[in-house]
């Protein structure tokens, strides 16, 4: 992700924000990208400070310095650096303590050479080795272990997407419209939506789809984290064939602007594989939800809620004996307004086969806690739902009565 000072954009007609995309076929940024990639490809084992110094020389020769710095930032994000842990701090403490002791024991006529000899005698390893590793925990001394390096054209495409994502970090809301999206494209996009832990208002008009996603503007304490998830979701939008994206952007110390993007912009999706990306922690958590009786469905269909609303369930469960299915939608701590809206919709049109999971952080709100407590379709969770929390709702569904009918 690009930091704010690396974002390159301009204003059009005072309000409209336009990222200054680079041409993936332009020779100058391609040469810069190739030089930076080559530098890191041959820098394994080198300290960060030396690599940064060499990169500064490449950046300084680029025609567009800000673009070059952005490219280098994206590359270093893909690097793994060694972590000395507490070893450097322990080495430093022992060396300074030994140095103080050596100084105290020197006689008045002692020389610097005498001091070094006394110091080395008190250390458990050679002085030169201690000096070499005294500040290993500082960023400039950390050594490069490995790097997942893209091709130059792929890096430029990633840079263009990062420009848009960097602005979306400050979005108040995100509106995505797709004209006649393919079924697989749409499901992959909605999959990303749920894995980004976002809730969208989904509307459909014939073959056209519209998703409205609330941003973090009203939740200042969650802005950075939620903004990052909103930006991550933007990385999946180019999976659609034809689309438009609009968002109100509130950059610090700058007037509000509106971002416009569409399929004609040089944006490439982060993950174009067949099923899309599944975060490891979510994959592990979902694997524990199914059992011999209930089979997990990680990609359930869209669900109608309320009088005319639609939602994207996080996952579904299918009872193997009866074929009965339930859909589960999760609401995290930044989803207060979306949760209230969903509870209102369920009050208008109850759906016994639709479960709502509520993050415990939301129940600190007394009004939310009152609506959630004892609700037959609601359960609470911490970080990720457990089967133990879901089981009472599944058991209630299996009991005879009107609520159990499929």
XYZ file of C-alpha atoms in Angstrom, residues 153-287:
135
model
C 4.809 -4.524 -16.197
C 3.099 -6.268 -13.268
C 4.710 -3.825 -10.845
C 3.387 -0.860 -12.828
C -0.105 -2.397 -12.812
C 0.163 -2.914 -9.057
C 1.251 0.728 -8.695
C -1.826 1.963 -10.569
C -4.122 -0.054 -8.326
C -2.238 1.157 -5.235
C -2.872 4.783 -6.261
C -6.616 4.156 -6.260
C -6.470 2.102 -3.065
C -4.511 4.831 -1.296
C -7.347 7.289 -1.943
C -10.049 4.795 -0.948
C -8.381 4.531 2.467
C -10.045 7.901 3.155
C -13.439 7.075 1.634
C -16.718 7.809 3.356
C -18.526 5.236 1.197
C -17.877 3.219 -1.924
C -20.375 2.714 -4.733
C -19.748 0.005 -7.325
C -21.969 -0.423 -10.383
C -21.623 -3.305 -12.823
C -23.433 -3.683 -16.123
C -24.165 -7.315 -17.014
C -21.421 -8.935 -14.900
C -20.695 -12.602 -15.488
C -21.947 -14.995 -12.809
C -18.431 -16.112 -11.846
C -17.097 -12.555 -11.807
C -19.914 -11.429 -9.542
C -19.513 -14.325 -7.119
C -15.767 -13.721 -6.864
C -16.374 -10.041 -6.160
C -18.959 -10.805 -3.487
C -16.586 -13.380 -2.010
C -13.959 -10.662 -1.649
C -16.569 -8.403 -0.081
C -17.264 -10.873 2.710
C -13.620 -11.831 3.219
C -12.861 -8.127 3.594
C -15.470 -8.144 6.398
C -17.569 -5.531 4.694
C -21.340 -5.191 4.502
C -22.920 -3.812 1.346
C -26.374 -2.718 0.342
C -26.972 -4.724 -2.837
C -29.462 -3.697 -5.519
C -30.270 -5.315 -8.822
C -32.044 -3.780 -11.791
C -32.305 -6.346 -14.564
C -28.744 -7.300 -15.499
C -27.225 -4.293 -13.681
C -25.918 -4.568 -10.110
C -25.134 -1.845 -7.601
C -23.225 -2.239 -4.323
C -23.064 0.556 -1.756
C -20.501 0.020 1.001
C -20.300 2.300 3.997
C -16.823 3.541 4.742
C -15.169 4.312 8.078
C -15.701 8.092 8.101
C -18.196 7.938 10.965
C -15.962 5.651 13.028
C -12.768 7.597 13.587
C -11.195 5.025 15.909
C -11.627 2.303 13.253
C -10.837 4.432 10.217
C -7.386 3.063 9.489
C -8.324 -0.606 9.818
C -11.650 -0.379 8.030
C -10.212 1.879 5.336
C -7.586 -0.777 4.655
C -10.311 -3.403 4.216
C -12.219 -1.087 1.896
C -9.045 -0.606 -0.161
C -8.450 -4.358 -0.217
C -11.936 -4.909 -1.613
C -11.234 -2.356 -4.357
C -8.483 -4.702 -5.509
C -11.162 -7.199 -6.575
C -13.425 -4.774 -8.464
C -11.433 -5.037 -11.748
C -12.569 -8.679 -11.886
C -15.785 -7.251 -13.353
C -15.951 -6.724 -17.093
C -17.609 -3.308 -17.070
C -17.886 -1.275 -13.888
C -17.800 2.186 -12.344
C -16.596 3.137 -8.864
C -17.457 6.346 -7.039
C -16.346 7.411 -3.567
C -16.240 10.566 -1.464
C -12.660 11.107 -0.282
C -11.735 13.110 2.825
C -7.969 13.489 2.769
C -6.556 15.166 5.904
C -6.091 18.941 5.533
C -7.571 18.885 2.013
C -11.025 19.703 0.696
C -13.351 16.767 0.077
C -13.152 15.257 -3.379
C -14.974 12.548 -5.309
C -13.122 9.665 -6.881
C -14.354 8.237 -10.183
C -12.975 4.999 -11.649
C -14.176 2.674 -14.391
C -13.117 -0.334 -16.454
C -11.249 1.902 -18.895
C -8.666 2.751 -16.228
C -5.477 0.629 -16.159
C -6.494 -1.370 -13.072
C -5.727 -5.076 -12.663
C -7.307 -7.243 -9.953
C -5.083 -8.462 -7.126
C -6.199 -12.065 -7.535
C -7.640 -13.349 -10.798
C -7.569 -17.071 -9.907
C -10.641 -19.217 -10.396
C -12.058 -19.057 -6.864
C -10.358 -15.964 -5.513
C -8.362 -15.460 -2.339
C -9.338 -16.992 1.019
C -7.478 -15.537 4.042
C -5.824 -18.331 6.044
C -7.473 -17.417 9.343
C -10.925 -17.430 7.723
C -10.297 -20.726 5.933
C -9.234 -22.341 9.220
C -12.208 -20.919 11.114
C -14.753 -21.959 8.495
C -13.331 -25.484 8.397
